[in-house]
Amino acid sequence: MATATRNGKKQRPVFAKSYWPVSVAVFEHKNEDGRLNHSVRLSRTFRRNEESDWETTEYLSVNDLLPAAKLLAEAYDVIQDRLQKAYADRGDFGSAGQAHDENPF
């Protein structure tokens, strides 16, 4: 799976998984104020014929939809866990997981 580049350096995903031939990768970036942003790459690997090289595409077939949905759900869970930890580390959330200034009800 290809890696993203940032400032000319290859960036490794914080999460990557595949249900052949569909793969997902989650990349993490910090914006100017230090908050986390995430981007997700979903791709499918294929060969045009037995002699061709392996290629990737963002286009999915009907058979790819269920594996893609499961991979995206896992990517979502990973991102939410990472955000929750980042917020907790910064003290943005109380012990119940609610923001300090939000009413839990």
PDB file of C-alpha atoms in Angstrom:
ATOM      1  CA  MET A   1       0.000   0.000   0.000  1.00  0.00           C
ATOM      2  CA  ALA A   2       1.378   3.401  -0.923  1.00  0.00           C
ATOM      3  CA  THR A   3       2.201   5.943   1.734  1.00  0.00           C
ATOM      4  CA  ALA A   4       1.320   9.620   1.722  1.00  0.00           C
ATOM      5  CA  THR A   5       4.009  12.282   1.638  1.00  0.00           C
ATOM      6  CA  ARG A   6       4.325  15.254   3.938  1.00  0.00           C
ATOM      7  CA  ASN A   7       7.133  17.804   3.534  1.00  0.00           C
ATOM      8  CA  GLY A   8       8.853  15.444   1.098  1.00  0.00           C
ATOM      9  CA  LYS A   9       8.932  12.566   3.607  1.00  0.00           C
ATOM     10  CA  LYS A  10       6.901   9.395   3.357  1.00  0.00           C
ATOM     11  CA  GLN A  11       4.250   9.236   6.016  1.00  0.00           C
ATOM     12  CA  ARG A  12       3.190   5.862   7.347  1.00  0.00           C
ATOM     13  CA  PRO A  13      -0.443   5.209   8.155  1.00  0.00           C
ATOM     14  CA  VAL A  14      -1.493   4.943  11.801  1.00  0.00           C
ATOM     15  CA  PHE A  15      -3.789   2.080  10.737  1.00  0.00           C
ATOM     16  CA  ALA A  16      -3.826  -0.140   7.670  1.00  0.00           C
ATOM     17  CA  LYS A  17      -5.816  -3.271   6.937  1.00  0.00           C
ATOM     18  CA  SER A  18      -6.910  -5.296   3.945  1.00  0.00           C
ATOM     19  CA  TYR A  19      -9.727  -7.658   3.091  1.00  0.00           C
ATOM     20  CA  TRP A  20      -8.290  -8.755  -0.219  1.00  0.00           C
ATOM     21  CA  PRO A  21      -8.494  -7.060  -2.670  1.00  0.00           C
ATOM     22  CA  VAL A  22      -9.747  -3.971  -0.782  1.00  0.00           C
ATOM     23  CA  SER A  23      -7.433  -2.021   1.540  1.00  0.00           C
ATOM     24  CA  VAL A  24      -7.797   0.947   3.850  1.00  0.00           C
ATOM     25  CA  ALA A  25      -5.159   3.231   5.352  1.00  0.00           C
ATOM     26  CA  VAL A  26      -5.641   5.997   7.927  1.00  0.00           C
ATOM     27  CA  PHE A  27      -3.199   8.901   8.014  1.00  0.00           C
ATOM     28  CA  GLU A  28      -2.953  11.332  10.905  1.00  0.00           C
ATOM     29  CA  HIS A  29      -2.032  15.001  10.611  1.00  0.00           C
ATOM     30  CA  LYS A  30      -1.927  17.871  13.091  1.00  0.00           C
ATOM     31  CA  ASN A  31      -3.297  21.229  12.028  1.00  0.00           C
ATOM     32  CA  GLU A  32      -1.888  24.618  13.054  1.00  0.00           C
ATOM     33  CA  ASP A  33      -3.463  24.577  16.533  1.00  0.00           C
ATOM     34  CA  GLY A  34      -2.253  21.029  17.258  1.00  0.00           C
ATOM     35  CA  ARG A  35      -5.589  19.276  16.788  1.00  0.00           C
ATOM     36  CA  LEU A  36      -5.640  15.957  14.971  1.00  0.00           C
ATOM     37  CA  ASN A  37      -7.005  15.532  11.478  1.00  0.00           C
ATOM     38  CA  HIS A  38      -7.301  12.231   9.663  1.00  0.00           C
ATOM     39  CA  SER A  39      -7.491  11.186   6.049  1.00  0.00           C
ATOM     40  CA  VAL A  40      -8.547   7.772   4.830  1.00  0.00           C
ATOM     41  CA  ARG A  41      -7.435   6.013   1.668  1.00  0.00           C
ATOM     42  CA  LEU A  42      -9.597   3.184   0.341  1.00  0.00           C
ATOM     43  CA  SER A  43      -8.304   1.218  -2.641  1.00  0.00           C
ATOM     44  CA  ARG A  44      -8.733  -2.011  -4.545  1.00  0.00           C
ATOM     45  CA  THR A  45      -5.849  -4.020  -6.007  1.00  0.00           C
ATOM     46  CA  PHE A  46      -6.251  -5.714  -9.391  1.00  0.00           C
ATOM     47  CA  ARG A  47      -4.445  -7.015 -12.458  1.00  0.00           C
ATOM     48  CA  ARG A  48      -5.676  -6.443 -15.978  1.00  0.00           C
ATOM     49  CA  ASN A  49      -4.485  -9.920 -16.990  1.00  0.00           C
ATOM     50  CA  GLU A  50      -2.155 -12.676 -15.783  1.00  0.00           C
ATOM     51  CA  GLU A  51       0.944 -11.035 -17.276  1.00  0.00           C
ATOM     52  CA  SER A  52       0.289  -7.474 -16.093  1.00  0.00           C
ATOM     53  CA  ASP A  53       1.576  -5.784 -12.961  1.00  0.00           C
ATOM     54  CA  TRP A  54      -0.647  -5.259  -9.945  1.00  0.00           C
ATOM     55  CA  GLU A  55      -2.411  -1.900  -9.912  1.00  0.00           C
ATOM     56  CA  THR A  56      -4.657  -0.018  -7.489  1.00  0.00           C
ATOM     57  CA  THR A  57      -7.853   1.909  -8.094  1.00  0.00           C
ATOM     58  CA  GLU A  58     -10.411   3.808  -6.066  1.00  0.00           C
ATOM     59  CA  TYR A  59     -13.243   2.234  -8.081  1.00  0.00           C
ATOM     60  CA  LEU A  60     -15.013  -0.690  -6.438  1.00  0.00           C
ATOM     61  CA  SER A  61     -17.088  -3.525  -7.822  1.00  0.00           C
ATOM     62  CA  VAL A  62     -20.251  -4.768  -6.170  1.00  0.00           C
ATOM     63  CA  ASN A  63     -18.250  -7.606  -4.576  1.00  0.00           C
ATOM     64  CA  ASP A  64     -15.959  -5.040  -2.943  1.00  0.00           C
ATOM     65  CA  LEU A  65     -18.719  -3.140  -1.140  1.00  0.00           C
ATOM     66  CA  LEU A  66     -19.094  -5.298   1.976  1.00  0.00           C
ATOM     67  CA  PRO A  67     -15.323  -5.605   2.622  1.00  0.00           C
ATOM     68  CA  ALA A  68     -14.994  -1.844   2.032  1.00  0.00           C
ATOM     69  CA  ALA A  69     -17.825  -1.089   4.479  1.00  0.00           C
ATOM     70  CA  LYS A  70     -16.234  -3.284   7.145  1.00  0.00           C
ATOM     71  CA  LEU A  71     -12.806  -1.712   6.612  1.00  0.00           C
ATOM     72  CA  LEU A  72     -14.256   1.800   6.773  1.00  0.00           C
ATOM     73  CA  ALA A  73     -16.073   0.940  10.007  1.00  0.00           C
ATOM     74  CA  GLU A  74     -12.796  -0.295  11.510  1.00  0.00           C
ATOM     75  CA  ALA A  75     -11.000   2.838  10.297  1.00  0.00           C
ATOM     76  CA  TYR A  76     -13.721   4.968  11.889  1.00  0.00           C
ATOM     77  CA  ASP A  77     -13.308   3.153  15.219  1.00  0.00           C
ATOM     78  CA  VAL A  78      -9.531   3.647  15.138  1.00  0.00           C
ATOM     79  CA  ILE A  79      -9.916   7.361  14.405  1.00  0.00           C
ATOM     80  CA  GLN A  80     -12.484   7.817  17.173  1.00  0.00           C
ATOM     81  CA  ASP A  81     -10.228   6.001  19.663  1.00  0.00           C
ATOM     82  CA  ARG A  82      -7.271   8.195  18.698  1.00  0.00           C
ATOM     83  CA  LEU A  83      -9.356  11.383  18.961  1.00  0.00           C
ATOM     84  CA  GLN A  84     -10.758  10.304  22.334  1.00  0.00           C
ATOM     85  CA  LYS A  85      -7.226   9.693  23.633  1.00  0.00           C
ATOM     86  CA  ALA A  86      -5.990  13.034  22.263  1.00  0.00           C
ATOM     87  CA  TYR A  87      -8.889  14.889  23.891  1.00  0.00           C
ATOM     88  CA  ALA A  88      -8.331  13.072  27.184  1.00  0.00           C
ATOM     89  CA  ASP A  89      -4.595  13.849  27.057  1.00  0.00           C
ATOM     90  CA  ARG A  90      -5.415  17.547  26.551  1.00  0.00           C
ATOM     91  CA  GLY A  91      -8.036  17.462  29.307  1.00  0.00           C
ATOM     92  CA  ASP A  92     -10.927  18.323  26.984  1.00  0.00           C
ATOM     93  CA  PHE A  93     -13.092  15.495  28.296  1.00  0.00           C
ATOM     94  CA  GLY A  94     -14.177  14.547  31.781  1.00  0.00           C
ATOM     95  CA  SER A  95     -14.129  11.036  33.163  1.00  0.00           C
ATOM     96  CA  ALA A  96     -17.522  10.235  31.595  1.00  0.00           C
ATOM     97  CA  GLY A  97     -16.261  11.107  28.118  1.00  0.00           C
ATOM     98  CA  GLN A  98     -18.302  14.315  27.923  1.00  0.00           C
ATOM     99  CA  ALA A  99     -16.767  17.681  27.212  1.00  0.00           C
ATOM    100  CA  HIS A 100     -16.418  19.733  30.401  1.00  0.00           C
ATOM    101  CA  ASP A 101     -18.765  22.447  29.184  1.00  0.00           C
ATOM    102  CA  GLU A 102     -21.445  20.112  27.807  1.00  0.00           C
ATOM    103  CA  ASN A 103     -24.501  18.980  29.685  1.00  0.00           C
ATOM    104  CA  PRO A 104     -24.436  15.127  29.693  1.00  0.00           C
ATOM    105  CA  PHE A 105     -28.240  15.039  29.545  1.00  0.00           C
TER     106      PHE A 105
END
